[in-house]
Tab-separated table of C-alpha atoms in Angstrom:
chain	number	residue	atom	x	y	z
E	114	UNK	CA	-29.089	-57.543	99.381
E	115	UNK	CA	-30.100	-54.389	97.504
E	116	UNK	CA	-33.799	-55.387	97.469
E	117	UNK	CA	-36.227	-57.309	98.979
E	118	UNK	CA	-39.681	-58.248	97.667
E	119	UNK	CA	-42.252	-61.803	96.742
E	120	UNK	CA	-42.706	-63.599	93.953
E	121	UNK	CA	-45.547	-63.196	91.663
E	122	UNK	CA	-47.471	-66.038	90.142
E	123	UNK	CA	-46.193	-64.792	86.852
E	124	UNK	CA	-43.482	-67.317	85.941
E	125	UNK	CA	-43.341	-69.194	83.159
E	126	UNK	CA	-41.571	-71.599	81.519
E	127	UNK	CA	-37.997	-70.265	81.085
E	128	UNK	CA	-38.085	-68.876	84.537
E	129	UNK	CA	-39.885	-71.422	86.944
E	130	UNK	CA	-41.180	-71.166	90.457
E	131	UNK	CA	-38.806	-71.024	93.243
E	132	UNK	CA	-37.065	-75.038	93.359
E	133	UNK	CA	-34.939	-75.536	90.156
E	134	UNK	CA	-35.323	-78.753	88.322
E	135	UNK	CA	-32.831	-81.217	87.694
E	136	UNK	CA	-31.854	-81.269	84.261
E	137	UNK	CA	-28.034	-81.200	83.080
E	138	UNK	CA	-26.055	-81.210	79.686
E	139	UNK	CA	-26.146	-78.188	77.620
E	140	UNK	CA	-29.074	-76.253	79.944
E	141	UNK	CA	-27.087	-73.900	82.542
E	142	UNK	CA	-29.556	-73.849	85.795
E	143	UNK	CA	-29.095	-70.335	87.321
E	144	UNK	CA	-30.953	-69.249	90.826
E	145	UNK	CA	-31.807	-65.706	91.149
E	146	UNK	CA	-33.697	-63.185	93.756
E	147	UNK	CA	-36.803	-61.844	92.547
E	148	UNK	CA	-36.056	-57.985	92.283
E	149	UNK	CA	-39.720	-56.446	91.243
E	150	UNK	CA	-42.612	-55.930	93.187
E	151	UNK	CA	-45.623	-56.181	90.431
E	152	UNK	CA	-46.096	-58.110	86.821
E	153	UNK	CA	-44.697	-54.960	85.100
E	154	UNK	CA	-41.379	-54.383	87.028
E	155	UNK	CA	-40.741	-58.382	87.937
E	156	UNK	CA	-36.946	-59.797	87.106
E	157	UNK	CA	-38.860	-62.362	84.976
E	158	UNK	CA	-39.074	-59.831	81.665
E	159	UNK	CA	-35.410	-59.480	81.888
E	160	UNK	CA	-34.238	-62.944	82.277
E	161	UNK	CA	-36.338	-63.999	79.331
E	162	UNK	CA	-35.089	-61.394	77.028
E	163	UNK	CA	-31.464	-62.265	78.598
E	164	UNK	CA	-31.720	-65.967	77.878
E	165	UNK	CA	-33.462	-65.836	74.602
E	166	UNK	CA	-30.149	-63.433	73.820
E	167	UNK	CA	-28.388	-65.910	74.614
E	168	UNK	CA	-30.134	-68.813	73.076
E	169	UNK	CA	-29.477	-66.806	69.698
E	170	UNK	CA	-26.463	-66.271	70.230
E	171	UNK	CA	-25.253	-70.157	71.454
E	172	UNK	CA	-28.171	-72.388	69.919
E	173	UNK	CA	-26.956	-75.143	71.671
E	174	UNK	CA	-27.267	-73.675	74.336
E	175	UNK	CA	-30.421	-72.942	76.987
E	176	UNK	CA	-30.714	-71.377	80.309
E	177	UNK	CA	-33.400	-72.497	82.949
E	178	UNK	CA	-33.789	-69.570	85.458
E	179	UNK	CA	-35.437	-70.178	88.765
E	180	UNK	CA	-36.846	-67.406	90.791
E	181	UNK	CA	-37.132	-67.180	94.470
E	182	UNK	CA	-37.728	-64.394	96.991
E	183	UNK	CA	-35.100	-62.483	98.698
E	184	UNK	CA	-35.963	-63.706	101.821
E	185	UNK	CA	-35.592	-67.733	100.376
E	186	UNK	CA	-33.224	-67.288	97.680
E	187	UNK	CA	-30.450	-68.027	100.391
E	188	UNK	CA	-32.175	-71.072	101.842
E	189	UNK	CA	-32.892	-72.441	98.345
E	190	UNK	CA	-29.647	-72.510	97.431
E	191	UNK	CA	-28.179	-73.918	100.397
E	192	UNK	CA	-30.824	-76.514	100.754
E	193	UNK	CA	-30.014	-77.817	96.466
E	194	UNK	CA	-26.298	-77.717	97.452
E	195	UNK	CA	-26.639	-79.921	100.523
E	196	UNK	CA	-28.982	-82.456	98.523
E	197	UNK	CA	-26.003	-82.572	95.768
E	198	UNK	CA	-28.071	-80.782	93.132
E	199	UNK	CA	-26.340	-77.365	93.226
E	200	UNK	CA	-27.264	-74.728	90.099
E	201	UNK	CA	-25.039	-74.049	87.947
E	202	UNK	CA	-24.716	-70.439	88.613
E	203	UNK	CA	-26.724	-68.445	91.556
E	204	UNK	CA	-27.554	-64.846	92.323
E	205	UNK	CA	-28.001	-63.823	96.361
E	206	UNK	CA	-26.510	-62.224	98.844
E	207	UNK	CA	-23.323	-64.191	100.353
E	208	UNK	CA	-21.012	-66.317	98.917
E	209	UNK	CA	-18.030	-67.266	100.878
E	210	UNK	CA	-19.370	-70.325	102.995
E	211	UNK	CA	-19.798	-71.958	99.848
E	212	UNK	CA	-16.348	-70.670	98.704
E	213	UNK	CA	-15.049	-72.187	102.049
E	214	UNK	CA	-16.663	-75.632	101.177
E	215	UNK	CA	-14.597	-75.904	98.050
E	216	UNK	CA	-17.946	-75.997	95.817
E	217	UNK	CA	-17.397	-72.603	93.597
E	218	UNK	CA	-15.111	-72.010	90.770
E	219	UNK	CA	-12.531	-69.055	90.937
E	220	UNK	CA	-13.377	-66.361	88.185
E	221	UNK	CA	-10.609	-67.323	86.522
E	222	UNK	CA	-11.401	-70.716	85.656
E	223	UNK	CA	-14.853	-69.844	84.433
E	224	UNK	CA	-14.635	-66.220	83.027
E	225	UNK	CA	-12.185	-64.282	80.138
E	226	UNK	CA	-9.873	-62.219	81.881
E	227	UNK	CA	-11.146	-59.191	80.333
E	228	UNK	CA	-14.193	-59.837	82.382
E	229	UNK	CA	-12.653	-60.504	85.556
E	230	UNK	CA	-10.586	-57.843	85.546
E	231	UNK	CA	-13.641	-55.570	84.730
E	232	UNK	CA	-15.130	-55.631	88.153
E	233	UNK	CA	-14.680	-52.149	90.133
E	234	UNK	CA	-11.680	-52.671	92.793
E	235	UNK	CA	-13.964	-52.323	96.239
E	236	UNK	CA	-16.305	-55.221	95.115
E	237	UNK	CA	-13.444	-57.185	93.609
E	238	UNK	CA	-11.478	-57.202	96.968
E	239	UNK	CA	-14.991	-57.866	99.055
E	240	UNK	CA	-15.299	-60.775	96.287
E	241	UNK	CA	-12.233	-62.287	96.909
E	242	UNK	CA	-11.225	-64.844	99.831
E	243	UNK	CA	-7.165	-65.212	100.126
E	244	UNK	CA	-6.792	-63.176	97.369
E	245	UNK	CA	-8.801	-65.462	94.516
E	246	UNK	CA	-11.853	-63.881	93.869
E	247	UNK	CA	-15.117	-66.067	93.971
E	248	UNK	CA	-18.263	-64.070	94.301
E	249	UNK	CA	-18.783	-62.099	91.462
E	250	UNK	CA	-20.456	-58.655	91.686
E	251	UNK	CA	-23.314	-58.089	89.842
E	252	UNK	CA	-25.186	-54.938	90.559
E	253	UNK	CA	-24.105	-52.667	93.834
E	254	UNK	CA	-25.141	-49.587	95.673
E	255	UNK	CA	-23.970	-47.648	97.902
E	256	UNK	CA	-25.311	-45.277	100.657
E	257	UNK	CA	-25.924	-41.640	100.882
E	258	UNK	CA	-27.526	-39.412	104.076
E	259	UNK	CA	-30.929	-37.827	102.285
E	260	UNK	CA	-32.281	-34.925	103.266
E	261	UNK	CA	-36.049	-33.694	102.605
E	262	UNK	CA	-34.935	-30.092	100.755
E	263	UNK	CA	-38.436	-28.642	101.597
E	264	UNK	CA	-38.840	-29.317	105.642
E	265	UNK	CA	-35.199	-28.341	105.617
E	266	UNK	CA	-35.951	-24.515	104.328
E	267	UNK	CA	-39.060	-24.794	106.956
E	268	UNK	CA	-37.084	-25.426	109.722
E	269	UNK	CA	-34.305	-23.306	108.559
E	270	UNK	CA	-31.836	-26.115	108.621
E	271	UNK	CA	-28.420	-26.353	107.009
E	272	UNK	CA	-27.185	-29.570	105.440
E	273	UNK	CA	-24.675	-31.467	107.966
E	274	UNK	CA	-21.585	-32.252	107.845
E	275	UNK	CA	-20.444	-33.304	111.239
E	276	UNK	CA	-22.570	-35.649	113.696
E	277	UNK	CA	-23.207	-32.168	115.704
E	278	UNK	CA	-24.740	-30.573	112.469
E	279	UNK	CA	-27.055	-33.505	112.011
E	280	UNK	CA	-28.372	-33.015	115.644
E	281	UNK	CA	-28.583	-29.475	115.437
E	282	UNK	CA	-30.811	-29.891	111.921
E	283	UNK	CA	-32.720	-32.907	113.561
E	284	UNK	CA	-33.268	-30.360	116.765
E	285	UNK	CA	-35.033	-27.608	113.821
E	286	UNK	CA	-37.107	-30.143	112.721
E	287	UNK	CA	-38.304	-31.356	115.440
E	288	UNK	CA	-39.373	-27.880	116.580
E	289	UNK	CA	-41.221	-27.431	113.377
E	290	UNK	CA	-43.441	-30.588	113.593
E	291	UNK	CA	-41.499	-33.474	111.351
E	292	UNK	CA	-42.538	-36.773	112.823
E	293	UNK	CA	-39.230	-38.127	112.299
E	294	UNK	CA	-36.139	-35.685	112.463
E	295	UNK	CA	-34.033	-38.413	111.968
E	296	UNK	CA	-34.817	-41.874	110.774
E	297	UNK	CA	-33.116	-44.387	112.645
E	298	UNK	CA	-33.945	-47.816	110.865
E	299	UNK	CA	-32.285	-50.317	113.504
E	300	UNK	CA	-34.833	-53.054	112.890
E	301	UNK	CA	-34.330	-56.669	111.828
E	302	UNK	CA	-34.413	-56.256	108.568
E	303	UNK	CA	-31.801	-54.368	107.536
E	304	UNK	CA	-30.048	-52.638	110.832
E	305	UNK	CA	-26.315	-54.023	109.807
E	306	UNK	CA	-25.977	-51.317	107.033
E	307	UNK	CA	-27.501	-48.652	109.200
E	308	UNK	CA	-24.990	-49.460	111.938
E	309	UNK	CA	-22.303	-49.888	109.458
E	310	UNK	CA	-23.156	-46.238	107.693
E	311	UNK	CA	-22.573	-44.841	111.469
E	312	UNK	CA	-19.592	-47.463	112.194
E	313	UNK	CA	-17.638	-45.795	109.086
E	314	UNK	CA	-18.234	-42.389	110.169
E	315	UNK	CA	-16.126	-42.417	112.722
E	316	UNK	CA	-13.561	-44.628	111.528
E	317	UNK	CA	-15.008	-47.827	113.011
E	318	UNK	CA	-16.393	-50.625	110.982
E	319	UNK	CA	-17.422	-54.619	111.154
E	320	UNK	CA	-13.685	-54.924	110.885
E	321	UNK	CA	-10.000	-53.855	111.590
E	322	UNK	CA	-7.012	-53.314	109.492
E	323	UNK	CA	-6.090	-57.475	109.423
E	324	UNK	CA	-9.473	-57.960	108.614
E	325	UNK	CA	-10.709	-59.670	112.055
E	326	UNK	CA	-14.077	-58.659	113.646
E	327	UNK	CA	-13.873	-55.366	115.967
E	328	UNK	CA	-17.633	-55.025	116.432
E	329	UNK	CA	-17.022	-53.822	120.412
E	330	UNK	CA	-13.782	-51.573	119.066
E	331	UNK	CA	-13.622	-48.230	121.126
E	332	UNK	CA	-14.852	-46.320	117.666
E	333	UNK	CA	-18.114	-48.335	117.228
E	334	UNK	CA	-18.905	-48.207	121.217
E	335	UNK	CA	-18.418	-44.437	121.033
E	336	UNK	CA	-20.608	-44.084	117.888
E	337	UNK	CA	-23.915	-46.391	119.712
E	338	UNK	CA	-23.157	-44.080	122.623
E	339	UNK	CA	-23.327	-40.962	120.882
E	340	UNK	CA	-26.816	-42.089	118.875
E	341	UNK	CA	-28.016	-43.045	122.370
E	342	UNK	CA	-27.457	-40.021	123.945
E	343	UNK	CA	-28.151	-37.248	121.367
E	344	UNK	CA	-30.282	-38.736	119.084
E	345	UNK	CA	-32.859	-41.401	120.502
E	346	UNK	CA	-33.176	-40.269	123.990
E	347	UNK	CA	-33.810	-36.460	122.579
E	348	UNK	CA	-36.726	-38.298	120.704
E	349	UNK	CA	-35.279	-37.201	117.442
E	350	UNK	CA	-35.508	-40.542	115.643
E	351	UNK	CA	-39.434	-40.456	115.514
E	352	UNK	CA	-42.403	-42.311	117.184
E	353	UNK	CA	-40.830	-45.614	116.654
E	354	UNK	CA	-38.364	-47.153	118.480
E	355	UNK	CA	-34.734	-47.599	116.253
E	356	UNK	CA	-35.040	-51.635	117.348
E	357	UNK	CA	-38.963	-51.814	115.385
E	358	UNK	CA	-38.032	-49.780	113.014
E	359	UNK	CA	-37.017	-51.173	109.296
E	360	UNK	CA	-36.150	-49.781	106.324
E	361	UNK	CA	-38.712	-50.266	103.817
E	362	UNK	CA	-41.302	-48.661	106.587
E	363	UNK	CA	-38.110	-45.627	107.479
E	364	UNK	CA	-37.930	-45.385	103.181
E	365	UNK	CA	-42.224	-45.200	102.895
E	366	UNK	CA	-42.228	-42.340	105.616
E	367	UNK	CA	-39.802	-40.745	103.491
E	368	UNK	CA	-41.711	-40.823	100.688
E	369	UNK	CA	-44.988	-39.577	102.688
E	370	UNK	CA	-42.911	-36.595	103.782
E	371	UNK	CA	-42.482	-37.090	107.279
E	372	UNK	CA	-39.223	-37.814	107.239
E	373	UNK	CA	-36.124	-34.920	107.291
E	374	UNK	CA	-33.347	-37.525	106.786
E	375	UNK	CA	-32.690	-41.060	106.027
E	376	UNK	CA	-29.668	-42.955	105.212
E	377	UNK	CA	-30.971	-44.182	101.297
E	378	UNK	CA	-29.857	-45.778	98.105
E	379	UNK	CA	-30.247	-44.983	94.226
E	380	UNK	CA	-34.149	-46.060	94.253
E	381	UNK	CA	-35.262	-44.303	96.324
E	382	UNK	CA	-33.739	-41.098	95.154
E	383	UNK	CA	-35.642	-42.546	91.924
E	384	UNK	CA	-39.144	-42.415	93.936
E	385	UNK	CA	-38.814	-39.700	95.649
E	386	UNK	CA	-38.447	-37.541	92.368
E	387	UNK	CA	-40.834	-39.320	90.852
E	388	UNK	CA	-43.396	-38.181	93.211
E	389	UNK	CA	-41.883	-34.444	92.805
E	390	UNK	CA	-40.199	-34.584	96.148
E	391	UNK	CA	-37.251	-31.842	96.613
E	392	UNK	CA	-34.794	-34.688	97.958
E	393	UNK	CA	-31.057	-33.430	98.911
E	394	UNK	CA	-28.065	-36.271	98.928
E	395	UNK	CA	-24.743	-36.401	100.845
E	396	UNK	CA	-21.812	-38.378	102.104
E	397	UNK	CA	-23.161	-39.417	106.104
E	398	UNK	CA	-21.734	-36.696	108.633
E	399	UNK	CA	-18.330	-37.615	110.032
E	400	UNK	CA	-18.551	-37.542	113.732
E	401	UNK	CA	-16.736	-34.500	115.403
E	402	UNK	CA	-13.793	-36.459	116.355
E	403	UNK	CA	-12.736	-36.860	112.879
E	404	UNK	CA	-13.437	-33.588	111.818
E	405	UNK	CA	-15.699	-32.498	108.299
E	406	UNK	CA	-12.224	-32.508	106.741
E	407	UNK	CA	-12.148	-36.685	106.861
E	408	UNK	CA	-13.570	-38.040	103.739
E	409	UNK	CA	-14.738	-41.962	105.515
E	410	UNK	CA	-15.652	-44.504	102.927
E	411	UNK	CA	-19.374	-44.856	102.362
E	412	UNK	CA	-20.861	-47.941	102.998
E	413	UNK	CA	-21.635	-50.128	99.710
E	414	UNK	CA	-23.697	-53.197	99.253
E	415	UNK	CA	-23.181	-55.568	96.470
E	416	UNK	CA	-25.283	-58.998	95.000
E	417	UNK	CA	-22.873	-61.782	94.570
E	418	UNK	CA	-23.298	-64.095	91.304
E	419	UNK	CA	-21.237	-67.543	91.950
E	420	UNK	CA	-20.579	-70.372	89.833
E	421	UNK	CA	-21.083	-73.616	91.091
E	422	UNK	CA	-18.461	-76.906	90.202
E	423	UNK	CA	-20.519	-79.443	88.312
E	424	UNK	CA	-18.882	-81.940	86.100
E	425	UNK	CA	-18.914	-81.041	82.234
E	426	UNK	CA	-20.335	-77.317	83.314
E	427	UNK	CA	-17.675	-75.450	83.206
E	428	UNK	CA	-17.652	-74.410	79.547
E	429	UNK	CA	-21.056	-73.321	79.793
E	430	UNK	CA	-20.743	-71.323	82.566
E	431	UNK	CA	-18.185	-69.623	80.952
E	432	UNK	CA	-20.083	-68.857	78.254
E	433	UNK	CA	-22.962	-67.635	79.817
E	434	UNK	CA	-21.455	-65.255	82.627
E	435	UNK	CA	-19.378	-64.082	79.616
E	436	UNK	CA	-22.252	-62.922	78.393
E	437	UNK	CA	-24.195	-61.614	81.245
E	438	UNK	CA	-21.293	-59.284	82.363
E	439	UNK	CA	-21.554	-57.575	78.688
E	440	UNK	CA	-22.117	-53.730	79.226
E	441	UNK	CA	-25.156	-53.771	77.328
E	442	UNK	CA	-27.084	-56.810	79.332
E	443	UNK	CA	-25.828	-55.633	82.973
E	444	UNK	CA	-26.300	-52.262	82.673
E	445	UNK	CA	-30.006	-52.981	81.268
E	446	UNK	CA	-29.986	-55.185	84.898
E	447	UNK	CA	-28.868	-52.009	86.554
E	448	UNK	CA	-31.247	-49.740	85.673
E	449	UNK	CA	-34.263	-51.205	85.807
E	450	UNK	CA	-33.980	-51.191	89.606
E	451	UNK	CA	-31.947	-47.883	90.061
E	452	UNK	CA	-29.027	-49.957	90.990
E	453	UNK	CA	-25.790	-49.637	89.775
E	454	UNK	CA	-23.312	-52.105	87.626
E	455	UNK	CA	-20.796	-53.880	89.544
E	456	UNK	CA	-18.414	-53.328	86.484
E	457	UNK	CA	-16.129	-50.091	85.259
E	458	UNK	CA	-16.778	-50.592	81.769
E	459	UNK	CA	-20.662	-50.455	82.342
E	460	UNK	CA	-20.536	-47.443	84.853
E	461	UNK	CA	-18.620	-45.321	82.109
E	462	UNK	CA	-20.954	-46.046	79.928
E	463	UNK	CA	-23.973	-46.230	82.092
E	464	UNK	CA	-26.617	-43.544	81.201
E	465	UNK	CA	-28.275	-43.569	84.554
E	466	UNK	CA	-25.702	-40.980	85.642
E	467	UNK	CA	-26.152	-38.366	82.453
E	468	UNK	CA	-30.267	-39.013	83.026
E	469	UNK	CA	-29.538	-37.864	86.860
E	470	UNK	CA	-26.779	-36.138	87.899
E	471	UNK	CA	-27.217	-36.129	91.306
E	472	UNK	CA	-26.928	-40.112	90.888
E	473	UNK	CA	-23.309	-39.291	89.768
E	474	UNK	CA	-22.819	-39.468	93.452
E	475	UNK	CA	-23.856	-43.118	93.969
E	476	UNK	CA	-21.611	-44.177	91.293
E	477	UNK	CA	-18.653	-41.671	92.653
E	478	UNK	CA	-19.224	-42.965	96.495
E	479	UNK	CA	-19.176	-46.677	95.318
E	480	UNK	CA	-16.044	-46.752	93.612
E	481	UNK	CA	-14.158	-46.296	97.285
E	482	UNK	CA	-17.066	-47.857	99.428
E	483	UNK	CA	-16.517	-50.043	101.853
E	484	UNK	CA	-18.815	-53.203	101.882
E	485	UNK	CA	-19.393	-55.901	104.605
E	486	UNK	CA	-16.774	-58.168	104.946
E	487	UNK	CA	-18.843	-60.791	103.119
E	488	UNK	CA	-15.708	-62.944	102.469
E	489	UNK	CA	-15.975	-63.840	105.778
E	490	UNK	CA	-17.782	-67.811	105.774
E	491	UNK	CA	-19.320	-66.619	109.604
E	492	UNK	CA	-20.527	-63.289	107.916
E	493	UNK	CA	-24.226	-64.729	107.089
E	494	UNK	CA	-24.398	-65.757	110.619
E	495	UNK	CA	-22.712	-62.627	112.073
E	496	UNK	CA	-25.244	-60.558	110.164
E	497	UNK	CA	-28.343	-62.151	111.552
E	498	UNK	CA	-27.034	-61.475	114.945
E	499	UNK	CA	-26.430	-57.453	114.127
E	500	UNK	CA	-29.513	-57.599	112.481
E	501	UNK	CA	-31.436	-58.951	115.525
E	502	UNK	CA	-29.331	-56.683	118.651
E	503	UNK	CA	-27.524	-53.818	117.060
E	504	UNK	CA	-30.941	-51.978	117.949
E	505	UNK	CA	-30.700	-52.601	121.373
E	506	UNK	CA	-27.156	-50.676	121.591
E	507	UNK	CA	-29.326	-47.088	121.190
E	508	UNK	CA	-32.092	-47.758	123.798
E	509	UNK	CA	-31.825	-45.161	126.310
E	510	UNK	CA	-31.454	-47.373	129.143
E	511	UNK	CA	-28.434	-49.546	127.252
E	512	UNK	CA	-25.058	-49.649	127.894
E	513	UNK	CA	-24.057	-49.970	123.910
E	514	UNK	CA	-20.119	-51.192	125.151
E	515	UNK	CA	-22.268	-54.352	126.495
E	516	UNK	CA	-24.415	-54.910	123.461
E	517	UNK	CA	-21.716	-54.830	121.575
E	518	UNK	CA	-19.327	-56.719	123.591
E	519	UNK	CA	-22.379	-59.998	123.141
E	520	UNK	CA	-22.347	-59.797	119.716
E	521	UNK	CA	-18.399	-59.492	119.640
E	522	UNK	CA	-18.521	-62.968	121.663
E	523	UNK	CA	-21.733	-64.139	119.159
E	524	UNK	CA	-19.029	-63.389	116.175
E	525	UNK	CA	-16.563	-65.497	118.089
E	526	UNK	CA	-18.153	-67.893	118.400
E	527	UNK	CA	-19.375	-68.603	114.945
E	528	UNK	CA	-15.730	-68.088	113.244
């Protein structure tokens, strides 16, 4: 997911409280993550101007939108589809063990093919399961290595390029007093794109070329090892260990200036000038065995819209997603929350680029990202188990080939 916050008791009667009523006919039900964290910023304002827009445009036609946390949008839907009252059309964070059940349509059947063929190519492949795509990206982002610009000149640091350069700049700031060199968010809540951002960098990943789990491959082992031993047991990852640590509290010591670098996405490059901070983005470090002249994909993360089979729906679902993937309505979408459209029309035309052009880099590094191979139906559960033991792989009394090797056979297991 590309953010994570609670609902507010500010929903009204468009967009309910998290548990969607059963109602059916010409009213699409849509579930969606709630992406604000206050009154001002919450998802609610945009859904009602969306489905009013809509409304207008198809008067007989309404949409009911229900609005759940990130942390229970997943359950939610799960929970409707096993009591046979499935949405019409959901927004979360995986997809494909519903594809596997035989419960979504295929874009095609429920979108133009204009729209389909919209989508950018790295989140239409990670979309697509035996070729036939079935979770449809909505709004994306993808990773970059920040750097604080101001301890940098303090501790006379150069932006890295290689694994060694990142020690070596960690090592300067260190010396000059910054709590944490390097941030190392390993913690529950979001460790699987840390370790994935690392993974990539040295031409590992979740997967190999046929698209089967290598989480213990020889790349990844060597990349835990390397963190382990230069990194962690150095202490240059900060008073907290990378297993307790989690991103939103990694992103807030950031923003307090204690940080020197952080693996980050589009909002918080948005915060960070917003408090005046002199903030420095980059492509993450290859490691030395690849050499600064390897360009690795970035890591990317995408929110999947999916459109659930329910008899006489399938019209208007069509004419609803039609209209949701318009330029003017996702990009809107997009840039409220610093994220970026899923679609190439809407990043052409997307003006959070020209406002920023240092988020020209977001947009440039998604376009060839990798993403998690969330068209795997055992990637949800896969996912909790990085999330939970990936941080145990950098301890400096682990063996990171045997961490990895038990959530290799965890993987297994589950697929």
């Amino acid at each position: 997911m590309t953010a994570s916050v609670a609902v507010f008791g500010i929903l009204g009667s468009l967009v309910t409280a998290c548990g969607a009523s059963d109602d059916s006919g010409t009213t699409l039900r849509l579930v969606a993550p709630e992406y604000g964290d206050s009154p001002a910023t919450s998802s609610k304002v945009y859904w009602d101007r969306l489905t009013a827009a809509f409304t207008a445009a198809h008067p007989d036609k309404r949409v009911e939108v229900t609005l759940c946390p990130w942390a229970d949008v997943d359950r939610v839907v799960t929970h409707m589809v096993e009591e046979d009252n499935a949405p019409d059309v959901a927004l979360m964070g995986a997809y494909s063990d519903f594809a596997a059940q035989g419960r979504l349509y295929a874009a095609g059947e429920v979108m133009s093919i204009r729209t389909e063929s919209n989508f950018l190519p790295p989140l239409a492949e990670a979309g697509s399961v035996d070729n036939t795509l079935y979770g449809l990206p909505f709004v994306a982002s993808s990773r970059l290595l920040f750097y604080n610009q101001d301890l940098f000149d303090e501790a006379g640091a150069e932006p890295p390029k290689t694994w060694s350069d990142l020690k070596d700049a960690a090592k300067a700031l260190k010396k000059e007093g910054v709590l944490y060199p390097y941030a190392l968010p390993l913690g529950p809540e979001e460790a699987h794109a840390e370790a994935m951002i690392w993974e990539l960098s040295n031409g590992g990943g979740y997967t190999d070329s046929t698209g089967s789990y290598s989480i213990a491959s020889p790349q990844n082992t060597q990349t835990f090892r390397w963190i382990r031993d230069n990194l962690v047991t150095p202490a240059l990852t900060g008073p907290v260990p990378p297993a307790e640590l989690n991103r939103q509290d990694a992103f807030a010591a950031f923003l307090r200036g204690d940080v020197g670098m952080v693996n980050g996405y589009p909002s918080l490059l948005h915060k960070a000038r917003a408090k005046g901070m002199k903030v420095g983005t980059l492509r993450m470090p290859v490691s030395d065995t690849l050499g600064d002249a390897t360009t690795p994909p970035t890591a990317g993360v995408a929110d999947w819209m999916m459109a659930f089979k329910r008899d006489g729906n399938r019209e208007l679902v069509t004419s609803f997603l039609d209209f949701v993937y318009e330029d003017k309505n996702l990009s809107e979408f997009a840039a409220r929350y610093h994220l970026l459209p899923s679609t190439v029309s809407a990043t052409q035309a997307s003006q959070y680029a020209a406002a920023d052009p240092g988020a020209e880099q977001f947009l440039t590094a998604l376009r060839t990202a990798e993403l998690y191979p969330v068209n795997e139906p055992s990637w949800l559960q896969v996912s909790n188990t990085i999330k939970r033991n990936i941080g145990k792989a950098v301890a400096p009394s682990a063996d990171p080939k045997l961490v990895l090797e038990q959530i290799a056979q965890q993987a297994r297991d589950v697929s």
